[in-house]
Coordinates of C-alpha atoms in Angstrom, one line a residue:
X1 CA 35.6 22.5 -46.1
X2 CA 36.2 21.0 -42.6
X3 CA 35.6 17.3 -42.3
X4 CA 35.6 15.5 -38.9
X5 CA 34.8 11.9 -37.8
X6 CA 34.5 11.0 -34.1
X7 CA 33.4 7.4 -34.3
X8 CA 36.6 6.2 -32.7
X9 CA 35.2 7.4 -29.4
X10 CA 32.2 5.1 -29.7
X11 CA 34.3 2.2 -30.8
X12 CA 36.8 2.4 -27.9
X13 CA 35.0 3.7 -24.8
X14 CA 34.2 1.4 -21.9
X15 CA 30.6 0.4 -22.0
X16 CA 29.8 1.5 -18.5
X17 CA 31.2 5.0 -19.1
X18 CA 29.3 5.2 -22.4
X19 CA 26.0 4.4 -20.7
X20 CA 26.7 6.9 -17.9
X21 CA 27.5 9.7 -20.5
X22 CA 24.3 8.9 -22.5
X23 CA 22.3 8.8 -19.2
X24 CA 23.3 12.4 -18.6
X25 CA 21.9 13.5 -22.0
X26 CA 18.7 11.4 -22.2
X27 CA 15.8 11.9 -19.8
X28 CA 13.4 9.3 -21.4
X29 CA 13.7 6.2 -19.1
X30 CA 12.3 3.8 -21.7
X31 CA 14.8 5.0 -24.3
X32 CA 17.6 4.6 -21.7
X33 CA 16.5 1.0 -21.0
X34 CA 16.5 0.2 -24.7
X35 CA 20.0 1.7 -25.1
X36 CA 21.3 -0.2 -22.1
X37 CA 19.9 -3.5 -23.6
X38 CA 21.8 -2.8 -26.8
X39 CA 25.0 -2.1 -25.0
X40 CA 24.6 -5.1 -22.7
X41 CA 23.9 -7.4 -25.7
X42 CA 27.4 -7.2 -27.0
X43 CA 30.0 -9.8 -25.8
X44 CA 33.0 -7.8 -24.6
X45 CA 35.9 -8.1 -22.2
X46 CA 36.1 -5.9 -19.1
X47 CA 37.5 -2.4 -19.7
X48 CA 37.5 -3.0 -23.5
X49 CA 35.6 -1.0 -26.1
X50 CA 32.4 -2.2 -27.7
X51 CA 32.4 -3.8 -31.2
X52 CA 29.5 -1.5 -32.0
X53 CA 29.7 -1.5 -35.8
X54 CA 28.1 1.1 -38.0
X55 CA 24.5 0.9 -37.0
X56 CA 24.9 1.1 -33.2
X57 CA 27.5 3.7 -33.2
X58 CA 25.3 5.9 -35.4
X59 CA 22.5 5.5 -32.9
X60 CA 24.6 6.6 -30.0
X61 CA 26.1 9.5 -32.1
X62 CA 22.7 10.8 -32.9
X63 CA 21.6 10.8 -29.3
X64 CA 24.8 12.1 -27.9
X65 CA 25.8 14.7 -30.5
X66 CA 22.7 16.9 -30.3
X67 CA 24.6 19.4 -28.1
X68 CA 27.4 19.7 -30.6
X69 CA 24.8 20.6 -33.3
X70 CA 23.5 23.4 -31.1
X71 CA 27.0 24.7 -30.2
X72 CA 28.1 24.8 -33.9
X73 CA 24.9 26.4 -35.2
X74 CA 24.2 28.9 -32.4
X75 CA 27.5 29.6 -30.6
X76 CA 29.8 29.5 -33.7
X77 CA 27.1 30.9 -35.9
X78 CA 28.0 28.4 -38.7
X79 CA 25.7 28.8 -41.7
X80 CA 26.6 25.7 -43.7
X81 CA 26.9 22.7 -41.3
X82 CA 26.0 19.1 -42.0
X83 CA 26.3 16.2 -39.6
X84 CA 25.5 12.5 -40.4
X85 CA 25.8 10.4 -37.2
X86 CA 29.4 10.7 -36.2
X87 CA 30.7 12.6 -39.2
X88 CA 30.2 16.3 -39.6
X89 CA 31.2 18.9 -42.2
X90 CA 31.5 22.7 -42.1
X91 CA 31.6 24.6 -45.4
X92 CA 33.4 27.9 -45.5
X93 CA 35.6 29.5 -48.2
X94 CA 37.9 31.1 -45.5
X95 CA 40.5 28.6 -44.3
X96 CA 41.3 30.7 -41.3
X97 CA 37.7 30.6 -40.1
X98 CA 37.8 26.8 -40.4
X99 CA 41.0 26.5 -38.4
X100 CA 39.6 28.7 -35.7
X101 CA 36.4 26.5 -35.6
X102 CA 38.5 23.4 -35.0
X103 CA 40.0 24.7 -31.8
X104 CA 36.5 25.8 -30.5
X105 CA 35.0 22.5 -31.4
X106 CA 37.9 20.6 -29.8
X107 CA 37.5 22.5 -26.5
X108 CA 33.7 22.0 -26.5
X109 CA 33.9 18.3 -27.2
X110 CA 36.6 17.9 -24.5
X111 CA 34.8 19.9 -21.8
X112 CA 31.1 19.2 -22.4
X113 CA 31.0 15.8 -24.0
X114 CA 34.3 14.3 -22.8
X115 CA 35.3 13.5 -26.4
X116 CA 38.7 13.7 -27.9
X117 CA 39.0 14.8 -31.5
X118 CA 41.9 12.9 -33.0
X119 CA 44.1 15.0 -35.4
X120 CA 44.0 12.4 -38.1
X121 CA 40.2 12.5 -38.0
X122 CA 40.1 16.3 -38.8
X123 CA 40.6 17.4 -42.4
X124 CA 40.4 20.7 -44.3
X125 CA 40.1 20.4 -48.0
X126 CA 38.6 21.9 -51.1
X127 CA 35.2 20.7 -52.1
X128 CA 35.1 19.6 -55.7
X129 CA 31.8 19.3 -57.5
X130 CA 30.5 15.7 -57.6
X131 CA 32.7 14.6 -54.7
X132 CA 31.3 13.0 -51.7
X133 CA 32.7 14.8 -48.6
X134 CA 31.3 12.5 -45.8
X135 CA 31.9 9.1 -47.3
X136 CA 28.1 8.7 -47.0
X137 CA 25.7 11.7 -47.0
X138 CA 21.9 11.5 -46.6
X139 CA 20.3 14.7 -48.0
X140 CA 17.1 15.1 -50.1
X141 CA 18.8 15.1 -53.4
X142 CA 22.3 13.8 -52.5
X143 CA 22.9 10.2 -51.6
X144 CA 26.2 8.8 -52.7
X145 CA 29.2 6.8 -51.6
X146 CA 32.7 7.4 -52.7
X147 CA 34.1 4.5 -54.9
X148 CA 36.9 4.0 -52.3
X149 CA 34.2 3.7 -49.5
X150 CA 32.2 1.2 -51.6
X151 CA 35.2 -0.9 -52.2
X152 CA 36.1 -0.9 -48.5
X153 CA 32.5 -2.0 -47.6
X154 CA 32.5 -4.9 -50.1
X155 CA 35.9 -6.0 -48.9
X156 CA 34.6 -6.1 -45.3
X157 CA 31.6 -8.1 -46.4
X158 CA 33.9 -10.6 -48.3
X159 CA 36.1 -10.9 -45.2
X160 CA 33.1 -11.6 -43.0
X161 CA 32.0 -14.3 -45.5
X162 CA 35.4 -16.0 -45.3
X163 CA 35.1 -16.0 -41.5
X164 CA 31.7 -17.5 -41.8
X165 CA 32.9 -20.2 -44.1
X166 CA 35.7 -21.0 -41.7
X167 CA 33.1 -21.2 -38.9
X168 CA 34.8 -18.3 -37.0
X169 CA 31.5 -16.4 -36.8
X170 CA 27.9 -17.6 -36.8
X171 CA 25.3 -17.2 -39.6
X172 CA 23.4 -14.6 -37.5
X173 CA 26.6 -12.6 -36.9
X174 CA 27.4 -12.6 -40.6
X175 CA 23.9 -11.3 -41.3
X176 CA 24.4 -8.5 -38.7
X177 CA 27.6 -7.4 -40.3
X178 CA 26.0 -7.5 -43.8
X179 CA 23.0 -5.5 -42.5
X180 CA 25.3 -2.8 -41.1
X181 CA 26.7 -2.0 -44.6
X182 CA 23.7 -2.8 -46.8
X183 CA 21.7 0.2 -45.5
X184 CA 24.3 2.5 -46.9
X185 CA 25.1 0.5 -50.0
X186 CA 21.4 0.2 -51.0
X187 CA 21.3 3.9 -51.8
X188 CA 23.9 3.5 -54.5
X189 CA 22.9 3.4 -58.1
X190 CA 24.4 1.3 -60.9
X191 CA 23.9 -2.2 -62.2
X192 CA 27.1 -3.6 -60.8
X193 CA 26.3 -2.4 -57.3
X194 CA 22.8 -3.8 -57.6
X195 CA 24.2 -7.2 -58.8
X196 CA 26.7 -7.4 -56.0
X197 CA 24.2 -6.3 -53.4
X198 CA 21.7 -8.9 -54.6
X199 CA 24.4 -11.6 -54.4
X200 CA 25.4 -10.6 -50.9
X201 CA 21.8 -10.6 -49.8
X202 CA 20.8 -13.9 -51.3
X203 CA 23.9 -15.5 -49.9
X204 CA 23.1 -14.3 -46.4
X205 CA 19.4 -14.9 -46.5
X206 CA 19.7 -18.5 -48.0
X207 CA 18.9 -21.3 -45.5
X208 CA 21.9 -22.9 -43.9
X209 CA 21.9 -26.7 -44.4
X210 CA 23.4 -28.3 -41.3
X211 CA 25.4 -31.0 -43.0
X212 CA 25.9 -33.9 -40.5
X213 CA 28.0 -35.9 -43.0
X214 CA 30.5 -33.0 -43.5
X215 CA 30.8 -32.4 -39.7
X216 CA 31.2 -36.1 -39.0
X217 CA 33.9 -36.4 -41.7
X218 CA 35.7 -33.4 -40.3
X219 CA 35.8 -35.0 -36.8
X220 CA 37.0 -38.4 -38.0
X221 CA 40.8 -37.6 -38.1
X222 CA 40.7 -36.4 -34.5
X223 CA 38.7 -39.3 -33.2
X224 CA 41.0 -41.8 -35.1
X225 CA 44.1 -40.2 -33.6
X226 CA 42.5 -40.4 -30.1
X227 CA 41.6 -44.1 -30.5
X228 CA 45.0 -44.9 -31.8
X229 CA 46.5 -43.3 -28.7
X230 CA 44.5 -45.6 -26.3
X231 CA 46.1 -48.6 -24.6
X232 CA 43.6 -51.0 -26.1
X233 CA 41.6 -50.9 -29.3
X234 CA 38.0 -50.1 -28.1
X235 CA 35.3 -52.8 -28.7
X236 CA 31.6 -51.9 -28.8
X237 CA 29.2 -54.8 -28.2
X238 CA 25.9 -54.3 -30.0
X239 CA 23.1 -56.6 -28.7
X240 CA 20.3 -57.2 -31.2
X241 CA 17.0 -59.1 -30.7
X242 CA 15.2 -60.2 -33.9
X243 CA 15.8 -59.4 -37.5
X244 CA 14.3 -55.9 -38.1
X245 CA 15.8 -54.7 -41.4
X246 CA 16.3 -51.2 -40.2
X247 CA 18.1 -52.4 -37.0
X248 CA 20.4 -54.6 -39.1
X249 CA 21.2 -51.7 -41.4
X250 CA 22.0 -49.4 -38.5
X251 CA 24.3 -52.0 -37.0
X252 CA 26.1 -52.4 -40.3
X253 CA 26.6 -48.6 -40.5
X254 CA 28.0 -48.6 -37.0
X255 CA 30.4 -51.5 -37.8
X256 CA 31.5 -49.7 -40.9
X257 CA 32.2 -46.5 -39.0
X258 CA 34.1 -48.4 -36.3
X259 CA 36.6 -49.7 -39.0
X260 CA 37.1 -46.1 -40.2
X261 CA 38.2 -44.8 -36.8
X262 CA 40.1 -47.9 -35.7
X263 CA 37.6 -49.4 -33.3
X264 CA 35.8 -52.8 -33.3
X265 CA 32.2 -54.0 -32.9
X266 CA 31.0 -57.3 -31.5
X267 CA 27.5 -58.2 -32.8
X268 CA 25.5 -60.3 -30.3
X269 CA 22.5 -61.4 -32.3
X270 CA 19.5 -63.1 -30.4
X271 CA 16.4 -64.5 -32.1
X272 CA 13.0 -62.8 -32.0
X273 CA 11.8 -65.5 -29.6
X274 CA 14.5 -64.7 -27.0
X275 CA 13.1 -64.3 -23.5
X276 CA 13.9 -61.2 -21.4
X277 CA 16.1 -63.3 -19.1
X278 CA 18.2 -64.4 -22.1
X279 CA 18.7 -60.9 -23.2
X280 CA 19.8 -59.7 -19.8
X281 CA 22.1 -62.7 -19.6
X282 CA 23.7 -61.6 -22.9
X283 CA 24.2 -58.1 -21.4
X284 CA 25.7 -59.5 -18.2
X285 CA 28.2 -61.6 -20.3
X286 CA 29.3 -58.5 -22.1
X287 CA 29.7 -56.7 -18.7
X288 CA 32.0 -59.5 -17.5
X289 CA 34.1 -59.6 -20.7
X290 CA 37.2 -57.4 -20.1
X291 CA 37.8 -57.2 -23.9
X292 CA 34.5 -55.3 -24.3
X293 CA 34.6 -51.5 -23.4
X294 CA 31.2 -50.4 -24.4
X295 CA 27.7 -51.9 -24.7
X296 CA 24.5 -50.8 -26.5
X297 CA 21.2 -52.5 -27.0
X298 CA 19.8 -52.0 -30.5
X299 CA 16.3 -50.5 -30.0
X300 CA 13.4 -51.2 -30.3
X301 CA 13.2 -54.5 -28.5
X302 CA 10.1 -56.8 -29.0
X303 CA 7.1 -55.6 -27.0
X304 CA 7.1 -58.4 -24.5
X305 CA 10.6 -57.5 -23.3
X306 CA 11.0 -54.7 -20.6
X307 CA 13.3 -52.3 -22.4
X308 CA 14.2 -50.4 -19.2
X309 CA 15.2 -53.5 -17.3
X310 CA 17.5 -54.7 -20.1
X311 CA 19.2 -51.3 -20.4
X312 CA 19.6 -51.0 -16.7
X313 CA 21.4 -54.3 -16.7
X314 CA 24.3 -52.7 -18.6
X315 CA 27.4 -51.9 -16.4
X316 CA 27.4 -48.0 -16.1
X317 CA 31.1 -48.1 -16.9
X318 CA 30.3 -49.7 -20.2
X319 CA 27.1 -47.7 -21.0
X320 CA 28.0 -46.3 -24.4
X321 CA 24.6 -44.7 -25.0
X322 CA 24.2 -43.2 -21.5
X323 CA 20.8 -44.6 -20.9
X324 CA 21.2 -46.6 -17.6
X325 CA 19.6 -45.0 -14.5
X326 CA 23.1 -44.0 -13.3
X327 CA 24.0 -42.3 -16.5
X328 CA 20.6 -40.6 -16.8
X329 CA 21.0 -39.1 -13.3
X330 CA 24.4 -37.6 -14.3
X331 CA 23.2 -35.9 -17.5
X332 CA 20.0 -34.7 -15.9
X333 CA 22.1 -32.9 -13.3
X334 CA 24.2 -31.4 -16.1
X335 CA 27.5 -32.8 -14.7
X336 CA 30.5 -31.9 -16.8
X337 CA 31.8 -35.5 -16.7
X338 CA 28.5 -37.0 -17.8
X339 CA 28.3 -38.9 -21.1
X340 CA 25.4 -37.7 -23.2
X341 CA 23.2 -40.2 -25.2
X342 CA 24.7 -40.6 -28.7
X343 CA 22.0 -38.6 -30.5
X344 CA 22.1 -35.8 -28.0
X345 CA 25.9 -35.6 -28.3
X346 CA 25.6 -35.6 -32.1
X347 CA 23.1 -32.7 -32.0
X348 CA 25.3 -30.8 -29.5
X349 CA 28.4 -31.1 -31.7
X350 CA 26.4 -30.2 -34.9
X351 CA 25.2 -27.0 -33.2
X352 CA 28.6 -26.1 -31.9
X353 CA 30.2 -26.6 -35.4
X354 CA 27.8 -24.2 -37.0
X355 CA 28.0 -21.8 -34.0
X356 CA 24.3 -21.9 -33.2
X357 CA 23.9 -20.7 -29.6
X358 CA 21.2 -22.0 -27.3
X359 CA 21.8 -19.5 -24.4
X360 CA 18.7 -17.5 -23.7
X361 CA 16.9 -19.1 -26.7
X362 CA 13.4 -20.6 -26.7
X363 CA 13.8 -24.2 -27.7
X364 CA 10.8 -26.4 -28.5
X365 CA 11.4 -30.2 -28.4
X366 CA 8.7 -32.3 -30.1
X367 CA 8.9 -35.8 -28.6
X368 CA 9.5 -37.1 -25.1
X369 CA 11.0 -40.5 -25.5
X370 CA 13.7 -41.6 -23.1
X371 CA 16.0 -42.3 -26.0
X372 CA 15.9 -38.9 -27.7
X373 CA 13.3 -36.3 -26.6
X374 CA 14.0 -36.2 -22.9
X375 CA 17.8 -36.2 -23.2
X376 CA 17.7 -33.4 -25.7
X377 CA 15.3 -31.4 -23.5
X378 CA 17.7 -31.9 -20.5
X379 CA 20.7 -30.9 -22.6
X380 CA 19.2 -27.6 -23.9
X381 CA 18.0 -26.8 -20.5
X382 CA 21.5 -27.2 -19.1
X383 CA 22.7 -24.9 -21.9
X384 CA 20.5 -22.1 -20.3
X385 CA 17.7 -22.2 -22.9
X386 CA 14.1 -21.9 -22.1
X387 CA 12.5 -25.3 -23.0
X388 CA 9.1 -26.4 -24.1
X389 CA 8.5 -30.1 -24.6
X390 CA 5.6 -31.1 -26.8
X391 CA 4.1 -34.6 -27.3
X392 CA 1.0 -36.4 -28.6
X393 CA -1.2 -34.9 -26.0
X394 CA -0.2 -31.3 -26.6
X395 CA -3.4 -29.4 -27.5
X396 CA -2.1 -26.9 -30.0
X397 CA 1.2 -28.1 -31.5
X398 CA 1.3 -25.4 -34.1
X399 CA 1.0 -22.6 -31.6
X400 CA 3.8 -24.0 -29.5
X401 CA 6.3 -24.7 -32.3
X402 CA 5.8 -21.3 -33.8
X403 CA 7.3 -19.8 -30.6
X404 CA 10.5 -21.6 -31.1
X405 CA 13.9 -20.0 -31.9
X406 CA 15.2 -23.5 -32.2
X407 CA 12.8 -26.4 -33.0
X408 CA 14.0 -30.0 -32.4
X409 CA 11.7 -32.7 -33.7
X410 CA 12.0 -36.3 -32.5
X411 CA 8.4 -37.6 -32.7
X412 CA 8.8 -40.5 -35.1
X413 CA 6.0 -39.4 -37.4
X414 CA 6.9 -38.8 -41.0
X415 CA 6.7 -35.1 -42.1
X416 CA 4.7 -34.1 -39.0
X417 CA 6.0 -30.5 -39.1
X418 CA 5.0 -28.4 -42.1
X419 CA 5.2 -24.7 -43.0
X420 CA 2.3 -23.8 -40.6
X421 CA 4.4 -25.0 -37.6
X422 CA 7.5 -22.8 -38.2
X423 CA 8.0 -19.1 -38.1
X424 CA 10.6 -17.5 -40.3
X425 CA 14.2 -17.6 -39.1
X426 CA 13.8 -20.7 -36.9
X427 CA 16.6 -23.2 -36.6
X428 CA 15.1 -26.7 -37.3
X429 CA 16.8 -29.9 -36.1
X430 CA 15.0 -33.0 -37.5
X431 CA 16.0 -36.1 -35.5
X432 CA 13.3 -38.3 -37.1
X433 CA 14.3 -41.1 -39.5
X434 CA 11.3 -42.7 -41.2
X435 CA 11.1 -44.9 -44.3
X436 CA 8.9 -44.1 -47.2
X437 CA 8.1 -46.1 -50.3
X438 CA 10.0 -44.5 -53.1
X439 CA 13.2 -44.8 -55.1
X440 CA 16.2 -46.6 -53.6
X441 CA 18.4 -44.3 -51.5
X442 CA 21.6 -45.9 -50.2
X443 CA 22.5 -44.1 -47.0
X444 CA 21.7 -44.8 -43.4
X445 CA 19.1 -47.3 -44.5
X446 CA 19.9 -49.0 -47.7
X447 CA 17.1 -49.8 -50.1
X448 CA 14.7 -47.3 -48.7
X449 CA 13.9 -43.6 -49.0
X450 CA 14.3 -41.8 -45.7
X451 CA 12.1 -38.9 -44.6
X452 CA 12.3 -37.0 -41.4
X453 CA 9.6 -35.7 -39.0
X454 CA 9.9 -32.4 -40.9
X455 CA 8.6 -31.7 -44.4
X456 CA 12.1 -30.6 -45.5
X457 CA 11.3 -29.0 -48.9
X458 CA 8.4 -26.9 -47.5
X459 CA 10.1 -25.8 -44.2
X460 CA 13.5 -25.1 -45.7
X461 CA 12.3 -21.8 -47.2
X462 CA 11.2 -20.5 -43.8
X463 CA 14.1 -21.8 -41.6
X464 CA 17.4 -20.0 -41.1
X465 CA 19.1 -23.4 -40.7
X466 CA 17.8 -27.0 -41.0
X467 CA 19.1 -30.5 -40.9
X468 CA 18.4 -32.8 -43.9
X469 CA 17.2 -36.4 -43.7
X470 CA 19.3 -38.3 -44.4
X471 CA 22.6 -36.7 -43.8
X472 CA 21.8 -34.5 -40.8
X473 CA 21.5 -35.9 -37.3
X474 CA 22.0 -39.6 -38.4
X475 CA 25.7 -39.4 -39.1
X476 CA 26.3 -37.3 -36.0
X477 CA 24.6 -40.0 -33.8
X478 CA 27.1 -42.6 -35.0
X479 CA 30.0 -40.2 -34.4
X480 CA 28.6 -39.4 -30.9
X481 CA 28.4 -43.1 -30.1
X482 CA 32.1 -43.8 -30.8
X483 CA 33.2 -40.6 -29.1
X484 CA 31.4 -42.0 -26.0
X485 CA 33.2 -45.3 -26.5
X486 CA 36.5 -43.5 -26.6
X487 CA 35.6 -41.7 -23.4
X488 CA 34.7 -45.0 -21.7
X489 CA 38.1 -46.4 -22.7
X490 CA 39.9 -43.4 -21.3

């Protein structure tokens, strides 16, 4: 038996050469366009081979190797010949005939297909009954994997899972790696194989919970070290008007986090009856205080106060939430040195941690507030996503949200988004924090149960990744605020 494997060619050839070679063998333009899209979809360095993996290299082999089939069958007159993708086997009892075939095949591959048959990929051996001679063979009554091959595949899956856990690859990349092996492994029989396959599949297909608390906690040491290295301990002034319980709770959470990372907060508390001029005066006093490095106004303000005028009174050099006109212009333009609003920065870092890419994705943002919706829409647009912004006047919200690869919801309406709004595999970012009457839940808002703008339990089964409420975007917003403060101090 002669066994050969030529996959190394497909794994190492420059992508432009590969496409040129295939173009010479395929006349169907639609098929060529499809193949080029596949080749071009891989991230690769110039003049380096493609990380094609099993599935793609098999596709190219089947297209490209048809001439080899004709040569072996008709020119060499081989009676017993099997090829599966880039592996092929010739059966013959005469070793001399097989050795002669090797030279003929080597010359044909070199001259006609520009392929090099590596000596270590050519093997003549006896065929023992019950032994798999291709590693994987697909025949009407013969589908089997060698034990050694199965072990290797499971090892590669385990290695990929470790890389996923270390955030070296994304969830979608792990699923692609898993899919490339599962097609072959699924043909194997045996309870142990079925159990391990089921475990791998459920592990890959389960929804990824985007844990904002875990990401925030992982970032605290670096932020603490950075603040410690500043010339002055950064101080954040928080201006509050009135006594809204939720605002007071959020301010306490910010003050607590400030202590963790080595910063300080100064709480400027004005009564509900404060006039707009008094609020602006408080802002101006913080602007003039050299001991204060960052300022935010706790929103919402009472209805009779012009929120925009108060925020614009903040010195742009102390604008920790990046909401003044000067700051807005900078992040709308996508400038590299622009501070992002705290929530937007938090969402950005959450996506980066879990390696969720926005490039070329369709992102739907539900909500258009100046505090959250518009900054998020601008951020994803600057990341080269295609953006749709929905709001209360959108005619068919369900139709729009179902188009999303990534759905960001910041509408301020409890559980607005249900199963009917989301298609399977969507990444869902729930920015909403709403209170609901239920059991006490000590987190971002002590004494209240928090729910998001998304019905978490219903949507979770459809989403590929989703943020919980509480514990998703909320902790990341506080982190983003103090990272902004550190930037202002620098």
